[in-house]
Amino acid sequence: MRNRPLEGQSALVTGANSGIGEAVARCFAGAGAKVVINYISRPEAADAIVEDIKRGGNEAIALSADVSNEDEVKAMYGAMFKRYGTIDILCANAGIQLDSPLVDMTLAKWNTVLAVNLTGQFLCAREAAREFIRRGVRPEISAAAGKIICMSSVHQDIPWAGHANYAASKGGIHMLMQTIAQELAPHKVRVNAIAPGAIQTPINRAAWATPDALSRLLTLIPDQRIGQPVDIGRAAVWLASDDSDYVQGTTLFVDGGMTLYPGFATGG
Ligand code: NAD
C-alpha cells in the first residue's frame, strides 16, 4: 500500500468526535485525505480532533449535523463542498444503542435507533452518491468516482437479545449496503461495510469497564483481546483506497474472530 493512499481526496466521517469514527477520521487524515469531522454533540471534542490533525500537517474541519435529519445532512454536504469542492469518501459511522427487552421497548426507542443508524446512513449515502455521479471519475485522484463505507456490526449476523432495535438497524445496513453497491457499481462507485466486533469505545463501556465484565466479554473473542478503534481505522483506509479497487458490496468483519462461533472451540 502506498504511504498516503488517500492523498488529494476529501472524506466525510459521521459521528467522528468519538470512538471508531474518530479513529477512522485520524487514519484517513494520516493517509492524506482532507477530513470532515461530523458531530452532533460535544463540539469541543470535534474541534480538538481537528486541531490535532492540523498539528500533524493534515487538513480537517468539524461540521455539525444530526444524520437522521434530511435538512441538516444536506446543509453539511453543502458546507463540505464549499470548503473542499467535492467528496471522494463517505464513512457512514454514526450510531447509537438504546437497549431494552422487547416487551419494554418503547416505539420512541425503536424509531430513534432506526432513524440514526439506518436512515442516517441512507441520507448520507444518497447525498454522497449524487455528487459521485455528478462529478464522475478523476483518474489522477482515484480509480473510483467515490467510495462509501457503511459502519455495520457483527450484529448484522449475530442475533442479540435485548437489542432488537440495534440488531435490526445493522441487518438493515447490510441489505442497504449490498443493494446500493449493486446499483452504483456501474457509476464506478464502490460501497462496502465494516462489521466491527467488540471495540473499546463509550458505546459499550459496560462491557469492558470492570475486570468481571471484560473477562465475560473475552469468552466471546477468540483473539482474546478487545478491539481498539484504530483496528477499524486501518481497515477503513484500505477499503477507501484503490488497493481495494475490486472489492464491491462486501462486509469486512474486523472482530478478532467473534463471528467464528467461539462456543464451539470447546463445545459441540
Ligand atoms: P461512540 O458512542 O463512541 O460513537 C458514536 C458517534 O456517533 C458519536 O460521535 C456520537 O455523537 C455520534 N452520533 C450519535 N447520534 C448521532 C446523530 N444523530 N448524528 C450524528 N452523529 C451522531 O460509539 P462507537 O463504538 O465509536 O460507534 C461507532 C459506530 O460503530 C456505530 O455505528 C456503532 O454501531 C458501530 N459499532 C461499534 C462497535 C463497538 O464495539 N464499539 C461494534 C460494532 C459496531
mmCIF file of N, CA and C in Angstrom, residues 28-86:
data_model
loop_
_atom_site.group_PDB
_atom_site.id
_atom_site.type_symbol
_atom_site.label_atom_id
_atom_site.label_comp_id
_atom_site.label_asym_id
_atom_site.label_seq_id
_atom_site.Cartn_x
_atom_site.Cartn_y
_atom_site.Cartn_z
ATOM 1 N N PHE A 28 -7.767 8.346 8.123
ATOM 2 C CA PHE A 28 -7.958 8.961 6.793
ATOM 3 C C PHE A 28 -7.008 10.152 6.633
ATOM 4 N N ALA A 29 -6.957 11.003 7.653
ATOM 5 C CA ALA A 29 -6.088 12.191 7.575
ATOM 6 C C ALA A 29 -4.632 11.767 7.448
ATOM 7 N N GLY A 30 -4.238 10.773 8.214
ATOM 8 C CA GLY A 30 -2.859 10.265 8.148
ATOM 9 C C GLY A 30 -2.540 9.685 6.779
ATOM 10 N N ALA A 31 -3.589 9.212 6.091
ATOM 11 C CA ALA A 31 -3.404 8.641 4.747
ATOM 12 C C ALA A 31 -3.514 9.720 3.668
ATOM 13 N N GLY A 32 -3.639 10.986 4.092
ATOM 14 C CA GLY A 32 -3.563 12.095 3.132
ATOM 15 C C GLY A 32 -4.882 12.764 2.794
ATOM 16 N N ALA A 33 -6.005 12.264 3.319
ATOM 17 C CA ALA A 33 -7.312 12.852 2.975
ATOM 18 C C ALA A 33 -7.578 14.117 3.790
ATOM 19 N N LYS A 34 -8.340 15.035 3.173
ATOM 20 C CA LYS A 34 -8.927 16.153 3.915
ATOM 21 C C LYS A 34 -10.204 15.606 4.537
ATOM 22 N N VAL A 35 -10.408 15.843 5.837
ATOM 23 C CA VAL A 35 -11.461 15.112 6.533
ATOM 24 C C VAL A 35 -12.480 16.048 7.175
ATOM 25 N N VAL A 36 -13.764 15.721 6.971
ATOM 26 C CA VAL A 36 -14.831 16.393 7.710
ATOM 27 C C VAL A 36 -15.168 15.536 8.932
ATOM 28 N N ILE A 37 -15.044 16.169 10.108
ATOM 29 C CA ILE A 37 -15.395 15.530 11.373
ATOM 30 C C ILE A 37 -16.839 15.916 11.667
ATOM 31 N N ASN A 38 -17.775 15.046 11.371
ATOM 32 C CA ASN A 38 -19.186 15.340 11.698
ATOM 33 C C ASN A 38 -19.430 15.005 13.173
ATOM 34 N N TYR A 39 -20.250 15.851 13.796
ATOM 35 C CA TYR A 39 -20.602 15.601 15.202
ATOM 36 C C TYR A 39 -22.016 16.100 15.441
ATOM 37 N N ILE A 40 -22.618 15.615 16.539
ATOM 38 C CA ILE A 40 -23.944 16.120 16.924
ATOM 39 C C ILE A 40 -23.905 16.750 18.306
ATOM 40 N N SER A 41 -22.942 16.345 19.122
ATOM 41 C CA SER A 41 -22.798 16.929 20.467
ATOM 42 C C SER A 41 -21.302 17.088 20.748
ATOM 43 N N ARG A 42 -20.976 17.728 21.839
ATOM 44 C CA ARG A 42 -19.593 17.942 22.258
ATOM 45 C C ARG A 42 -18.720 18.540 21.143
ATOM 46 N N PRO A 43 -19.065 19.787 20.694
ATOM 47 C CA PRO A 43 -18.243 20.425 19.649
ATOM 48 C C PRO A 43 -16.785 20.557 20.052
ATOM 49 N N GLU A 44 -16.539 20.684 21.352
ATOM 50 C CA GLU A 44 -15.141 20.861 21.790
ATOM 51 C C GLU A 44 -14.305 19.620 21.454
ATOM 52 N N ALA A 45 -14.924 18.437 21.509
ATOM 53 C CA ALA A 45 -14.188 17.210 21.161
ATOM 54 C C ALA A 45 -13.876 17.203 19.666
ATOM 55 N N ALA A 46 -14.851 17.640 18.851
ATOM 56 C CA ALA A 46 -14.628 17.700 17.402
ATOM 57 C C ALA A 46 -13.509 18.706 17.087
ATOM 58 N N ASP A 47 -13.560 19.879 17.736
ATOM 59 C CA ASP A 47 -12.537 20.903 17.482
ATOM 60 C C ASP A 47 -11.147 20.413 17.879
ATOM 61 N N ALA A 48 -11.073 19.688 18.991
ATOM 62 C CA ALA A 48 -9.763 19.200 19.457
ATOM 63 C C ALA A 48 -9.180 18.213 18.441
ATOM 64 N N ILE A 49 -10.015 17.372 17.850
ATOM 65 C CA ILE A 49 -9.529 16.402 16.855
ATOM 66 C C ILE A 49 -9.046 17.138 15.600
ATOM 67 N N VAL A 50 -9.827 18.165 15.189
ATOM 68 C CA VAL A 50 -9.417 18.968 14.026
ATOM 69 C C VAL A 50 -8.045 19.600 14.283
ATOM 70 N N GLU A 51 -7.888 20.207 15.459
ATOM 71 C CA GLU A 51 -6.617 20.878 15.781
ATOM 72 C C GLU A 51 -5.467 19.892 15.760
ATOM 73 N N ASP A 52 -5.713 18.704 16.327
ATOM 74 C CA ASP A 52 -4.689 17.663 16.382
ATOM 75 C C ASP A 52 -4.285 17.215 14.980
ATOM 76 N N ILE A 53 -5.282 17.022 14.123
ATOM 77 C CA ILE A 53 -4.994 16.597 12.746
ATOM 78 C C ILE A 53 -4.169 17.681 12.040
ATOM 79 N N LYS A 54 -4.529 18.935 12.271
ATOM 80 C CA LYS A 54 -3.790 20.034 11.620
ATOM 81 C C LYS A 54 -2.356 20.124 12.147
ATOM 82 N N ARG A 55 -2.209 19.922 13.465
ATOM 83 C CA ARG A 55 -0.853 19.929 14.039
ATOM 84 C C ARG A 55 0.020 18.868 13.384
ATOM 85 N N GLY A 56 -0.626 17.756 12.976
ATOM 86 C CA GLY A 56 0.120 16.682 12.299
ATOM 87 C C GLY A 56 0.390 16.979 10.827
ATOM 88 N N GLY A 57 0.007 18.193 10.364
ATOM 89 C CA GLY A 57 0.306 18.577 8.979
ATOM 90 C C GLY A 57 -0.772 18.169 7.995
ATOM 91 N N ASN A 58 -1.935 17.744 8.500
ATOM 92 C CA ASN A 58 -3.025 17.340 7.610
ATOM 93 C C ASN A 58 -4.191 18.312 7.739
ATOM 94 N N GLU A 59 -5.293 18.042 7.040
ATOM 95 C CA GLU A 59 -6.377 19.019 6.911
ATOM 96 C C GLU A 59 -7.707 18.428 7.392
ATOM 97 N N ALA A 60 -8.437 19.195 8.199
ATOM 98 C CA ALA A 60 -9.748 18.739 8.677
ATOM 99 C C ALA A 60 -10.611 19.935 9.044
ATOM 100 N N ILE A 61 -11.934 19.734 8.987
ATOM 101 C CA ILE A 61 -12.873 20.697 9.562
ATOM 102 C C ILE A 61 -13.945 19.918 10.323
ATOM 103 N N ALA A 62 -14.596 20.610 11.266
ATOM 104 C CA ALA A 62 -15.692 19.987 12.013
ATOM 105 C C ALA A 62 -17.006 20.563 11.500
ATOM 106 N N LEU A 63 -17.973 19.702 11.233
ATOM 107 C CA LEU A 63 -19.303 20.160 10.820
ATOM 108 C C LEU A 63 -20.367 19.445 11.629
ATOM 109 N N SER A 64 -21.289 20.237 12.179
ATOM 110 C CA SER A 64 -22.359 19.663 12.992
ATOM 111 C C SER A 64 -23.531 19.259 12.106
ATOM 112 N N ALA A 65 -24.120 18.097 12.376
ATOM 113 C CA ALA A 65 -25.372 17.687 11.720
ATOM 114 C C ALA A 65 -25.891 16.433 12.419
ATOM 115 N N ASP A 66 -27.193 16.389 12.561
ATOM 116 C CA ASP A 66 -27.854 15.164 13.001
ATOM 117 C C ASP A 66 -28.084 14.323 11.748
ATOM 118 N N VAL A 67 -27.449 13.154 11.677
ATOM 119 C CA VAL A 67 -27.517 12.384 10.421
ATOM 120 C C VAL A 67 -28.928 11.885 10.108
ATOM 121 N N SER A 68 -29.815 11.935 11.102
ATOM 122 C CA SER A 68 -31.191 11.483 10.835
ATOM 123 C C SER A 68 -32.086 12.618 10.333
ATOM 124 N N ASN A 69 -31.523 13.816 10.196
ATOM 125 C CA ASN A 69 -32.288 14.987 9.769
ATOM 126 C C ASN A 69 -31.882 15.388 8.341
ATOM 127 N N GLU A 70 -32.815 15.245 7.416
ATOM 128 C CA GLU A 70 -32.506 15.451 5.993
ATOM 129 C C GLU A 70 -31.929 16.845 5.720
ATOM 130 N N ASP A 71 -32.549 17.876 6.277
ATOM 131 C CA ASP A 71 -32.076 19.238 6.009
ATOM 132 C C ASP A 71 -30.667 19.452 6.549
ATOM 133 N N GLU A 72 -30.416 18.919 7.741
ATOM 134 C CA GLU A 72 -29.082 19.091 8.334
ATOM 135 C C GLU A 72 -28.023 18.338 7.530
ATOM 136 N N VAL A 73 -28.387 17.161 7.038
ATOM 137 C CA VAL A 73 -27.432 16.391 6.221
ATOM 138 C C VAL A 73 -27.117 17.159 4.940
ATOM 139 N N LYS A 74 -28.151 17.686 4.293
ATOM 140 C CA LYS A 74 -27.921 18.447 3.053
ATOM 141 C C LYS A 74 -27.064 19.675 3.323
ATOM 142 N N ALA A 75 -27.330 20.366 4.434
ATOM 143 C CA ALA A 75 -26.547 21.566 4.770
ATOM 144 C C ALA A 75 -25.086 21.187 5.036
ATOM 145 N N MET A 76 -24.875 20.038 5.680
ATOM 146 C CA MET A 76 -23.499 19.590 5.958
ATOM 147 C C MET A 76 -22.750 19.344 4.646
ATOM 148 N N TYR A 77 -23.394 18.664 3.709
ATOM 149 C CA TYR A 77 -22.751 18.423 2.414
ATOM 150 C C TYR A 77 -22.465 19.751 1.704
ATOM 151 N N GLY A 78 -23.424 20.679 1.779
ATOM 152 C CA GLY A 78 -23.216 21.977 1.152
ATOM 153 C C GLY A 78 -21.975 22.663 1.714
ATOM 154 N N ALA A 79 -21.826 22.621 3.038
ATOM 155 C CA ALA A 79 -20.669 23.257 3.677
ATOM 156 C C ALA A 79 -19.378 22.535 3.296
ATOM 157 N N MET A 80 -19.458 21.214 3.181
ATOM 158 C CA MET A 80 -18.261 20.445 2.788
ATOM 159 C C MET A 80 -17.833 20.794 1.368
ATOM 160 N N PHE A 81 -18.809 20.902 0.456
ATOM 161 C CA PHE A 81 -18.473 21.197 -0.944
ATOM 162 C C PHE A 81 -17.902 22.608 -1.077
ATOM 163 N N LYS A 82 -18.411 23.512 -0.242
ATOM 164 C CA LYS A 82 -17.905 24.876 -0.259
ATOM 165 C C LYS A 82 -16.423 24.889 0.140
ATOM 166 N N ARG A 83 -16.094 24.071 1.113
ATOM 167 C CA ARG A 83 -14.727 24.068 1.637
ATOM 168 C C ARG A 83 -13.776 23.223 0.790
ATOM 169 N N TYR A 84 -14.202 21.995 0.455
ATOM 170 C CA TYR A 84 -13.292 21.055 -0.218
ATOM 171 C C TYR A 84 -13.670 20.781 -1.672
ATOM 172 N N GLY A 85 -14.781 21.366 -2.150
ATOM 173 C CA GLY A 85 -15.152 21.224 -3.552
ATOM 174 C C GLY A 85 -15.998 20.014 -3.873
ATOM 175 N N THR A 86 -15.708 18.894 -3.260
ATOM 176 C CA THR A 86 -16.407 17.655 -3.588
ATOM 177 C C THR A 86 -16.210 16.652 -2.445
#
